[in-house]
Coordinates of C-alpha atoms and ligand atoms in Angstrom, one line a residue:
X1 CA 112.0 24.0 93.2
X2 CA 114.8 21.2 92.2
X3 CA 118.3 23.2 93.1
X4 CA 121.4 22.0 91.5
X5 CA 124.5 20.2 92.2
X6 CA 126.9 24.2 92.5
X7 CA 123.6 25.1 94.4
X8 CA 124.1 22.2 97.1
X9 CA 127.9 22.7 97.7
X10 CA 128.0 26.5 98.0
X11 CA 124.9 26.6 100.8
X12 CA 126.7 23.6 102.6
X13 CA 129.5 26.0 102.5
X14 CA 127.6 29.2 103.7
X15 CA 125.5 27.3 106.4
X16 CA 128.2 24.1 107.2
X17 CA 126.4 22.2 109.8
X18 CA 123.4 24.7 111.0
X19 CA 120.3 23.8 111.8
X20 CA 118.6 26.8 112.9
X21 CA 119.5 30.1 110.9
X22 CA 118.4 33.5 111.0
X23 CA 119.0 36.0 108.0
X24 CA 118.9 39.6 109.8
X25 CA 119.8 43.1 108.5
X26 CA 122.5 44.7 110.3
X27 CA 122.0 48.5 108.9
X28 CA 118.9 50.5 108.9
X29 CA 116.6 47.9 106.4
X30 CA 116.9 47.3 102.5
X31 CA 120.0 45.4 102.6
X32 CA 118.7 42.6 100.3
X33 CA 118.2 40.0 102.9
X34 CA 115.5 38.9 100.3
X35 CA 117.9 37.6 98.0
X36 CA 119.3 35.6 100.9
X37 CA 115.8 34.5 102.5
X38 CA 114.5 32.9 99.4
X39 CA 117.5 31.6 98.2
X40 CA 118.0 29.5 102.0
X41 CA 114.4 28.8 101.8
X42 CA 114.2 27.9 98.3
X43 CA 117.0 25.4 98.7
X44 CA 117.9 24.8 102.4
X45 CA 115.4 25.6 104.8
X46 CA 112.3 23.0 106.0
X47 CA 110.8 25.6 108.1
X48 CA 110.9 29.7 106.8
X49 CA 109.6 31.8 109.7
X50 CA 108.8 35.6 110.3
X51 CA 109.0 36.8 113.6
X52 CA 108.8 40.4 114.0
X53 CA 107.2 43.6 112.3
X54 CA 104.7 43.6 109.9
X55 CA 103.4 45.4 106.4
X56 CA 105.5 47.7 107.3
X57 CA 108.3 45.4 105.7
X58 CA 108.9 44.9 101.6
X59 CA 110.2 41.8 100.2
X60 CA 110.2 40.3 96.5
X61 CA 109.0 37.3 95.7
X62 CA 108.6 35.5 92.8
X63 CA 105.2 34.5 92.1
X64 CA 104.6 32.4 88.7
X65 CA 106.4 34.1 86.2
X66 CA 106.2 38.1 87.9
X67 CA 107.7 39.3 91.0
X68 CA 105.9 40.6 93.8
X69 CA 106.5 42.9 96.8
X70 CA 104.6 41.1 99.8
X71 CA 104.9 42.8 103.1
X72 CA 103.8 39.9 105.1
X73 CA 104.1 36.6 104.2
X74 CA 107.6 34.8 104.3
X75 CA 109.8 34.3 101.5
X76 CA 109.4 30.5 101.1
X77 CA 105.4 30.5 100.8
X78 CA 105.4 29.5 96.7
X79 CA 107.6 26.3 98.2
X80 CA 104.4 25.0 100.2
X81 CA 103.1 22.6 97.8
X82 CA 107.2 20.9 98.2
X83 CA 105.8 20.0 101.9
X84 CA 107.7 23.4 103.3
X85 CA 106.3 25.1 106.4
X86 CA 105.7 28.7 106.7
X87 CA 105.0 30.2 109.6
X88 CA 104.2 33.7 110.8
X89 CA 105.5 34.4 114.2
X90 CA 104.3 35.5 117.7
X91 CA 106.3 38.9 117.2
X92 CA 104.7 39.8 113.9
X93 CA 101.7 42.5 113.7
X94 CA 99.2 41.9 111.0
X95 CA 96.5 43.5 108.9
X96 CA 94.2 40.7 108.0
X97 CA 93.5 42.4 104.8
X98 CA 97.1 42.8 103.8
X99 CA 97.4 39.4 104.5
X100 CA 94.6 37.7 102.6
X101 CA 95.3 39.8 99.7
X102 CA 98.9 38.7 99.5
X103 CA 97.5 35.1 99.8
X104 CA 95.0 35.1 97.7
X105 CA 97.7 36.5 94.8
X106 CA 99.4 33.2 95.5
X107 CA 97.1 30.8 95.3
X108 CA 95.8 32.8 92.0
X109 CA 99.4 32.0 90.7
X110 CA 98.8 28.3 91.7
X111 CA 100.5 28.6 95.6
X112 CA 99.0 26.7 98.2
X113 CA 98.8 27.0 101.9
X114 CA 98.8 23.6 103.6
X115 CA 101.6 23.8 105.9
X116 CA 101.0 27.7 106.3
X117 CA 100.2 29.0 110.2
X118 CA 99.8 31.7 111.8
X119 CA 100.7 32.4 115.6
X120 CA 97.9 32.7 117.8
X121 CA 99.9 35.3 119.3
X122 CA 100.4 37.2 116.7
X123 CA 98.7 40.2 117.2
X124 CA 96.1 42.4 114.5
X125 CA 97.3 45.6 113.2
X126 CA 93.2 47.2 112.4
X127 CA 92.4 50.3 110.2
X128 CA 92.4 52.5 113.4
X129 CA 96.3 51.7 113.9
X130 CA 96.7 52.5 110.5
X131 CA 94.7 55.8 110.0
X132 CA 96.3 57.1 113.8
X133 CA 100.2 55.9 112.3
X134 CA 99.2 58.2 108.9
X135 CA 98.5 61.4 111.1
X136 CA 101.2 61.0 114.0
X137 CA 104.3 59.7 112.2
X138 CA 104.3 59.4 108.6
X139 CA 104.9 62.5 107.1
X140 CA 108.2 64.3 108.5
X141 CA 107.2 67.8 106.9
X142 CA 104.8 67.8 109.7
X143 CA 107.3 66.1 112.6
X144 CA 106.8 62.8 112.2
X145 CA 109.8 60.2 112.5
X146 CA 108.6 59.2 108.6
X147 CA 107.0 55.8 109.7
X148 CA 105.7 53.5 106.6
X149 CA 102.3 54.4 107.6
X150 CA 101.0 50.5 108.1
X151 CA 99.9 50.7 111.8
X152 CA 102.8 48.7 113.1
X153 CA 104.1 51.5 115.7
X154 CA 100.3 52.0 117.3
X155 CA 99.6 48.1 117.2
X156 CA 102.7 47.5 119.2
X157 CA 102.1 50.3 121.7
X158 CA 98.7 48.4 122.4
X159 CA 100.4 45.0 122.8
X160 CA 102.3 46.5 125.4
X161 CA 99.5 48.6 126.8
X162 CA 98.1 45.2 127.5
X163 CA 95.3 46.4 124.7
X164 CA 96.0 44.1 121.9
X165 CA 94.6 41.4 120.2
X166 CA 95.9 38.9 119.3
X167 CA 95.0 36.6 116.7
X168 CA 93.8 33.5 118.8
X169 CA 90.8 35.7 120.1
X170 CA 89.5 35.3 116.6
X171 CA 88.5 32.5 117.9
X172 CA 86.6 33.7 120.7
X173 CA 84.2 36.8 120.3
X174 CA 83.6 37.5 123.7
X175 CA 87.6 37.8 125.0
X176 CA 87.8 39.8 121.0
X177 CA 85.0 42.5 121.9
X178 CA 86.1 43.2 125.8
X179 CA 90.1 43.8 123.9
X180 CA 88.6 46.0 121.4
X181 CA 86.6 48.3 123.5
X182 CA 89.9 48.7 125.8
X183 CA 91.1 49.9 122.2
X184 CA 88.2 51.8 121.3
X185 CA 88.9 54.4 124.5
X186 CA 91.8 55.1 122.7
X187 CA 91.4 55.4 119.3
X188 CA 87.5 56.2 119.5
X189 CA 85.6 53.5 117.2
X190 CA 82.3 51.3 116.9
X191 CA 83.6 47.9 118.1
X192 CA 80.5 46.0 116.7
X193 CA 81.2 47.9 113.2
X194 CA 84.8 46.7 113.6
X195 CA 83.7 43.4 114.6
X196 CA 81.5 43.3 111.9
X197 CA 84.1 43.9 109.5
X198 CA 86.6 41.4 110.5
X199 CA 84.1 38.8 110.6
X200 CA 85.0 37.3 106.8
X201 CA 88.6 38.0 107.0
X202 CA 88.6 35.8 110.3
X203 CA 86.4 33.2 109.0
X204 CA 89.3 32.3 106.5
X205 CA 92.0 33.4 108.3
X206 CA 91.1 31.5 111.8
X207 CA 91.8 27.6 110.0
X208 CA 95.7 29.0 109.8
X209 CA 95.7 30.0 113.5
X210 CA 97.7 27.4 115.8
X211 CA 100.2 27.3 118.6
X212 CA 103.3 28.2 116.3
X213 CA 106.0 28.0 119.5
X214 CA 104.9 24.0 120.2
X215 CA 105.2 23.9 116.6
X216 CA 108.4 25.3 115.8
X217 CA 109.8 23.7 118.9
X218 CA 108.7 19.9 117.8
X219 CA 110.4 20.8 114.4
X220 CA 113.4 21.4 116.0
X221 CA 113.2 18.8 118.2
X222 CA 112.9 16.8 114.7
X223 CA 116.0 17.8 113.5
X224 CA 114.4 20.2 110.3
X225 CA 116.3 23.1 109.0
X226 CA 114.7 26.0 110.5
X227 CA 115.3 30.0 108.6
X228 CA 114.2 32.9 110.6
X229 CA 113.8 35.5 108.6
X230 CA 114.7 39.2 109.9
X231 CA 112.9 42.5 109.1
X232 CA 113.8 46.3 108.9
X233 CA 117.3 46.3 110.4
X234 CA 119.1 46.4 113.6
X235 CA 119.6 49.9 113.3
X236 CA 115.9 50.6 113.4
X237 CA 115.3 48.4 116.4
X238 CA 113.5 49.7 119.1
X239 CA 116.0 48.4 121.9
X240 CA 119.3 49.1 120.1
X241 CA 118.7 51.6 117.3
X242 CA 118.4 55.6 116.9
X243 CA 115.8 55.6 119.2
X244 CA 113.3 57.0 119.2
X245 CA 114.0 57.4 115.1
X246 CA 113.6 53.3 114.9
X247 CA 110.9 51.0 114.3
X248 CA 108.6 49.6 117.0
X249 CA 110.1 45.8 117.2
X250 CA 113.4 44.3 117.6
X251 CA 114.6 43.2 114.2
X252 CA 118.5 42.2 116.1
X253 CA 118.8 38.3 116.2
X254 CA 117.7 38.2 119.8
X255 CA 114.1 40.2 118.5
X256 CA 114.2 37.6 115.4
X257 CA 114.3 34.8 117.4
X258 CA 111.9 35.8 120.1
X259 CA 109.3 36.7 117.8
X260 CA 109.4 32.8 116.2
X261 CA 109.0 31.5 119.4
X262 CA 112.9 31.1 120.0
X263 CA 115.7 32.2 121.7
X264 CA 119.2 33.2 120.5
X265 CA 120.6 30.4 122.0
X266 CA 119.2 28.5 119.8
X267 CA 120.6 29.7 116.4
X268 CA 123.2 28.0 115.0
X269 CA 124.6 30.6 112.4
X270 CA 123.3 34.1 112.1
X271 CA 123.8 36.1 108.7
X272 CA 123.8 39.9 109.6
X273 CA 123.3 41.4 105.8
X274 CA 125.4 44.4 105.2
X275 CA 125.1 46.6 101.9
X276 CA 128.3 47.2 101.1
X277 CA 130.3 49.5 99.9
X278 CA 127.7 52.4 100.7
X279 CA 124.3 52.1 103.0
X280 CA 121.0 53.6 103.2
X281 CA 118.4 54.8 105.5
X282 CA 114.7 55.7 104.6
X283 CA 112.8 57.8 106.8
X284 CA 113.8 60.4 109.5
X285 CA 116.6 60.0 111.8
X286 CA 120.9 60.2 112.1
X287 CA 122.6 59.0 109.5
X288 CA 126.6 59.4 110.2
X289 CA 127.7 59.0 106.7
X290 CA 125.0 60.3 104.7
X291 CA 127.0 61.6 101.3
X292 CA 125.7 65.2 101.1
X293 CA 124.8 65.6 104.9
X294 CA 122.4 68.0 105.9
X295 CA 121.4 69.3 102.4
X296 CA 120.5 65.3 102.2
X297 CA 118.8 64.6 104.8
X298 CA 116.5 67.9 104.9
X299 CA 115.7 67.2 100.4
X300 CA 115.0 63.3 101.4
X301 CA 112.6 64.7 104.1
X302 CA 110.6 66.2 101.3
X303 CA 110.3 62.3 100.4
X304 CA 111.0 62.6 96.7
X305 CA 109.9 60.1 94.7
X306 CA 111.5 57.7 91.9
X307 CA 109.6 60.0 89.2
X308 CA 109.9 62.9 90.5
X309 CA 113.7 62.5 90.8
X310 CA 114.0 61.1 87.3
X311 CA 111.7 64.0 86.2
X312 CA 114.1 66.8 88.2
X313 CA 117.5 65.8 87.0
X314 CA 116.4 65.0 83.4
X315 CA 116.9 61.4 83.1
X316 CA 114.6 59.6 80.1
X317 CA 112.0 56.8 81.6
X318 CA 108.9 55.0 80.7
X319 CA 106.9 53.8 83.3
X320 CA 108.7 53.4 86.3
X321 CA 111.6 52.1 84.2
X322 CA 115.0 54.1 83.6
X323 CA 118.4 53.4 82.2
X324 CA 120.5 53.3 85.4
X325 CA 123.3 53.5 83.4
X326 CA 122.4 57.1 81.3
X327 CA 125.1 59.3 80.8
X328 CA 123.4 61.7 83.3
X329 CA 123.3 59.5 86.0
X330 CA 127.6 58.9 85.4
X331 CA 127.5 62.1 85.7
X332 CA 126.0 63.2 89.1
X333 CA 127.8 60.3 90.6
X334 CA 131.6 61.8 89.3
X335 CA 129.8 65.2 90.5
X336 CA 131.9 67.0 93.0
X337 CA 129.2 68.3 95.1
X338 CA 128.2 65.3 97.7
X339 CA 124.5 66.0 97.2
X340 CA 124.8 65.0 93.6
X341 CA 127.0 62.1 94.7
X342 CA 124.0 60.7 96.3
X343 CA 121.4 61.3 94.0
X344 CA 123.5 59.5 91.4
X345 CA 123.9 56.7 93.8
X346 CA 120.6 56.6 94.6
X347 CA 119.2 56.6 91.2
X348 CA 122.4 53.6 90.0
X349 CA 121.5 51.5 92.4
X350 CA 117.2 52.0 92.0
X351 CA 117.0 52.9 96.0
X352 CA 113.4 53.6 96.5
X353 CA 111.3 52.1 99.1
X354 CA 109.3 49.1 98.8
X355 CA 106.7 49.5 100.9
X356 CA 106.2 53.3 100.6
X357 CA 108.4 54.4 97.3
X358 CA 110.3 56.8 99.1
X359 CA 113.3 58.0 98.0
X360 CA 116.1 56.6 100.2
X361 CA 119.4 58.4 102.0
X362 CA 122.7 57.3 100.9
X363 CA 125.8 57.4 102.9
X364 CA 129.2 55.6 102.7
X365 CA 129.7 52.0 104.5
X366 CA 130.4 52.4 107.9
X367 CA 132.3 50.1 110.3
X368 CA 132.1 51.7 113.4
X369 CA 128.4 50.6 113.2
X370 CA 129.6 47.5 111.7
X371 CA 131.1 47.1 114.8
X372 CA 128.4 47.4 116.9
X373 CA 126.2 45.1 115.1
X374 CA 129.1 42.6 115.0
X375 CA 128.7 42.6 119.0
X376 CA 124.8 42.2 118.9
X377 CA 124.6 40.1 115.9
X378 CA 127.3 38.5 115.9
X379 CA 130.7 38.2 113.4
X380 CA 129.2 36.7 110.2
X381 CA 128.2 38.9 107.7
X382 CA 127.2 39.4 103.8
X383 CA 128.1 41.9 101.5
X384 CA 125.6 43.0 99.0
X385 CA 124.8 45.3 95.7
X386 CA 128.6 45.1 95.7
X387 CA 128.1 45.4 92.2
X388 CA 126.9 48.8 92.4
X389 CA 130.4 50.0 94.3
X390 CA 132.0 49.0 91.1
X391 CA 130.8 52.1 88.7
X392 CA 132.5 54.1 91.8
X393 CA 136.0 55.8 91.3
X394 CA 136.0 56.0 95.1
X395 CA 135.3 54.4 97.9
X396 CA 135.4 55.9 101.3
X397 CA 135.1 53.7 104.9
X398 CA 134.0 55.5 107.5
X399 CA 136.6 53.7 110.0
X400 CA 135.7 56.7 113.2
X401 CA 133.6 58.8 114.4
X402 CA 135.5 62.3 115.8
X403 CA 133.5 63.9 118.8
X404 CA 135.0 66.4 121.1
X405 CA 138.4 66.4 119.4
X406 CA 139.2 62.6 119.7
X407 CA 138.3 59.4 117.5
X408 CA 136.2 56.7 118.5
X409 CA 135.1 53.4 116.7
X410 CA 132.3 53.0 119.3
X411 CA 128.9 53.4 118.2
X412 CA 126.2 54.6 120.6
X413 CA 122.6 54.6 119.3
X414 CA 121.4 58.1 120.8
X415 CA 120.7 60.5 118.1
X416 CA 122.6 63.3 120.4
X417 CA 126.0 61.9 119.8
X418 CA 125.2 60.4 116.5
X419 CA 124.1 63.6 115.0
X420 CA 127.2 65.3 116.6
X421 CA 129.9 63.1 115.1
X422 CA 132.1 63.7 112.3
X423 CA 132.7 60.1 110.2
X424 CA 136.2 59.8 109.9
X425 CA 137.2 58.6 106.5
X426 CA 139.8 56.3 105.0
X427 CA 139.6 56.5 101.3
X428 CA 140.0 53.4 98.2
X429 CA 141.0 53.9 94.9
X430 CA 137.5 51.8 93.4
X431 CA 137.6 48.5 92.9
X432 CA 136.5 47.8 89.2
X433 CA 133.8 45.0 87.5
X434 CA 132.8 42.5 89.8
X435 CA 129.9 40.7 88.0
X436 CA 130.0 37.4 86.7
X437 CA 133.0 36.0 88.9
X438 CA 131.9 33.5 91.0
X439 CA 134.6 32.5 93.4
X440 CA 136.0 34.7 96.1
X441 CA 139.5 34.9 95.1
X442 CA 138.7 36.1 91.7
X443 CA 137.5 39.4 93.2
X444 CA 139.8 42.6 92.4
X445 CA 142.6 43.0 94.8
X446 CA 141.0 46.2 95.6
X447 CA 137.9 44.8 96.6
X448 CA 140.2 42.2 98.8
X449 CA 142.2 45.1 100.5
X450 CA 138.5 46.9 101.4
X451 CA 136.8 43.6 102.7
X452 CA 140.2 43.1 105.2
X453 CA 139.4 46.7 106.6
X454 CA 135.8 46.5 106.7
X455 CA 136.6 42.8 108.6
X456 CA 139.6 44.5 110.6
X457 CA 137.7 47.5 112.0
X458 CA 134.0 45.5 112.8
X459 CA 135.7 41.9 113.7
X460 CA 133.4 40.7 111.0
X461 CA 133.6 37.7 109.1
X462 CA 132.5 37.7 105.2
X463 CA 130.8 34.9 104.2
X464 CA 129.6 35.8 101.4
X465 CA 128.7 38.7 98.7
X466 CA 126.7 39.6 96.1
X467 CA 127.2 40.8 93.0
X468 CA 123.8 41.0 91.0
X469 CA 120.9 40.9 92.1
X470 CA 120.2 36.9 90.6
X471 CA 120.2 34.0 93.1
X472 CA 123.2 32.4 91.3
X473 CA 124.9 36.2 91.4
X474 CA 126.3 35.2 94.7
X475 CA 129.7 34.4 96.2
X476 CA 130.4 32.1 98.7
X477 CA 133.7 32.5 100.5
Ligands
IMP1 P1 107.4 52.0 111.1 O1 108.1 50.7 111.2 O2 106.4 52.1 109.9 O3 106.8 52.5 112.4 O4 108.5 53.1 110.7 C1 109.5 53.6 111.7 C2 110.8 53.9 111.0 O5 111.4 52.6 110.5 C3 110.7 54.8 109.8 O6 111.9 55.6 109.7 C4 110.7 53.8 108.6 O7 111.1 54.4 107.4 C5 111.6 52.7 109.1 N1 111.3 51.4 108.5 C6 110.2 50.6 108.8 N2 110.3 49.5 108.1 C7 111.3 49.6 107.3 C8 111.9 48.7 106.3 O8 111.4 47.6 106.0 N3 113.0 49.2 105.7 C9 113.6 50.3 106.0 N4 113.1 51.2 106.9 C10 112.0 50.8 107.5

């Protein structure tokens, strides 16, 4: 892709004199760091690589003239044939399947993979992590934490159970077949069937199999532009999120870089992404500033779908398509009952999962977790679908939480104290139309005077927003 001149200046602007970058979510996933993954690797990046999780990520890509939600390969893949590299990370968990079939939908729309690898210590997410995920932790109904169901949670316990495989042994039967059957006492399967069935996927996946970390560090050693591109959100990581309501990796900048074969030393800028001026959560778990509270949480546990919704509160569609503008929606966002509030949030701003099309929980922005992310992620931040806040008469910040009769801005990731908190409110007249202004300053003082609070309270630094979801939809400050 040929980017333009405006193209050039504002990155230079957004990433100065990095070298190494990583794009990271700092609430609980779905912030849109697609929008600033592709557009870095589009234009920026010579390296794009994915370090942590696996299918159970969603991410839009363009492919030909369609987009596509791929789970697993990085956001600069249709840039291959332009001599980018592509890598997927030691951290990562993958379903060979998954994988193949997201590649081979590339290459049917003309991608190629020539500077596409794969870590050989990656590790294999197989149909028996997938199938055990399904019954333990998917549904919530039947006390599950809501997981996307993709295997990633069981495929991690094994890599630390010293069970898993990674994707070098593809490469070696023998060391593959003595790992499985450690596997197999667990989950109970026929390791020469399994064999068996991996054999063609391996065949063509085992050419893209290499020692990513020497390869990653001689890029840098080159001087390339290296993007390391986060998953799920900090939030949701396993070492600083709602444990034990979080995913199985480390999605924080530290886990990002780790799982490309980095450290967090070696990052020059880091890009926490921040949905701004409301949040959302999918799956189960505290959420502080969930608009409607309980009531919310315990209908989104149901997991409601997009049709479903559109089908109980009335509003037209065709296909999976709906006006998110109708008259009905306005309506149950001005609704004074919370509940409705989020709904009409929800259904404004299209918030269903990628990955597993569940409906997602809604709450207001909220900067005492800002905060904390700002101290593990660092102060640079970008706003988006702050488009969306504009159709909002309201805004409210959560700037404290009140436990036991005092305020605190400190965050603490236990779900004891974050589901006995009260969010303390400051509240915004809304800020009006934001799309299609393009510089910073031609925001609506409004919008200005929330940003300075939001920055006050976290010790954040916005770099930049966005205010549609197109590429050139974005404001650099
Ligand atoms: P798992 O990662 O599939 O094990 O799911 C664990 C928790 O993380 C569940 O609450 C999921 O809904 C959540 N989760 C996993 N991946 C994502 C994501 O990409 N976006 C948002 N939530 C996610």
């Amino acid at each position: 892709m040929i980017c333009n001149f405006s193209q050039v200046m504002s990155i230079d602007r957004l990433v100065k004199d990095a070298q190494v970058v990583a794009v990271v979510c700092n609430q609980w996933g779905d912030t849109g760091k697609g929008k600033f993954s592709d557009y870095l690797g589009a234009n920026w990046a010579d390296v794009i690589i994915r370090g942590t999780g696996g299918a159970n990520a969603g991410h839009t890509v363009k492919v030909g003239d369609l987009w596509r939600v791929f789970h697993l390969l990085p956001s600069g893949i249709m840039e291959d044939a332009n001599g980018k590299t592509n890598i997927l990370g030691q951290g990562m968990e993958i379903h060979l399947e998954t994988l193949l079939e997201e590649m081979d939908e590339v290459a049917r729309n003309g991608g190629t993979f020539d500077n596409f690898y794969i870590s050989d210590k990656a590790q294999i997410v197989f149909n028996h992590h997938i199938e055990y995920d399904k019954q333990r932790h998917m549904s919530m109904a039947n006390g599950g934490i809501g997981s996307t169901g993709r295997g990633i949670g069981p495929a991690y316990e094994d890599r630390t159970g010293r069970r898993g495989v990674e994707m070098g042994l593809l490469c070696d039967p023998v060391a593959l077949r003595e790992r499985l059957e450690k596997q197999a006492k667990k989950y109970d399967f026929d390791v020469s069937e399994v064999m068996r069935k991996i054999e063609p996927f391996a065949q063509r996946l085992v050419p893209y199999i290499r020692d990513t970390f020497t390869l990653v560090h001689e890029k840098k050693e080159a001087g390339k532009k290296i993007l390391l591109e986060g998953a799920q959100g900090l939030l949701l990581s396993v070492n600083d999120g709602s444990y034990p309501y979080v995913t199985s990796s480390d999605p924080s900048l530290d886990g990002t870089a780790k799982g490309a074969g980095l450290s967090a030393k070696d990052v020059d800028l880091c890009l926490g992404i921040v949905k701004f001026p409301f949040m959302t959560r999918v799956g189960g778990g505290p959420f502080p500033t969930e608009i409607g509270g309980h009531a919310s949480e315990a209908y989104c546990a149901s997991e409601p779908t997009l049709l479903q919704e559109l089908e109980a509160f009335g509003i037209p569609y065709k296909g999976k398509k709906y006006n998110s503008h109708d008259p009905r929606i306005t309506e149950l966002i001005n609704s004074p009952h919370p509940f409705f509030r989020g709904v009409g949030l929800r259904l404004l701003s299209v918030e269903y999962g990628a990955t597993t099309g569940r409906a997602r929980r809604v709450g207001w922005i909220d900067a005492v977790a800002g905060r904390y992310a700002r101290r593990i992620n660092g102060p640079d931040v970008i706003l988006t679908k702050v488009d969306i806040g504009s159709h909002l008469g309201e805004i409210q910040l959560c700037d404290g939480y009140e436990i036991d009769g005092h305020i605190t801005q400190n965050f603490k990731s236990n779900p004891r104290f974050l589901y006995g908190v009260e969010p303390h409110f400051a509240t915004f007249d809304g800020y009006g139309d934001v799309r299609g202004i393009d510089e910073y300053k031609g925001l609506p003082s409004q919008l200005h005077r929330i940003i300075a609070e939001y920055e006050r309270l976290t010790g954040s630094n916005v770099a930049a927003l966005s205010v549609g979801p197109d590429r050139d939809e974005t404001i650099i400050r």
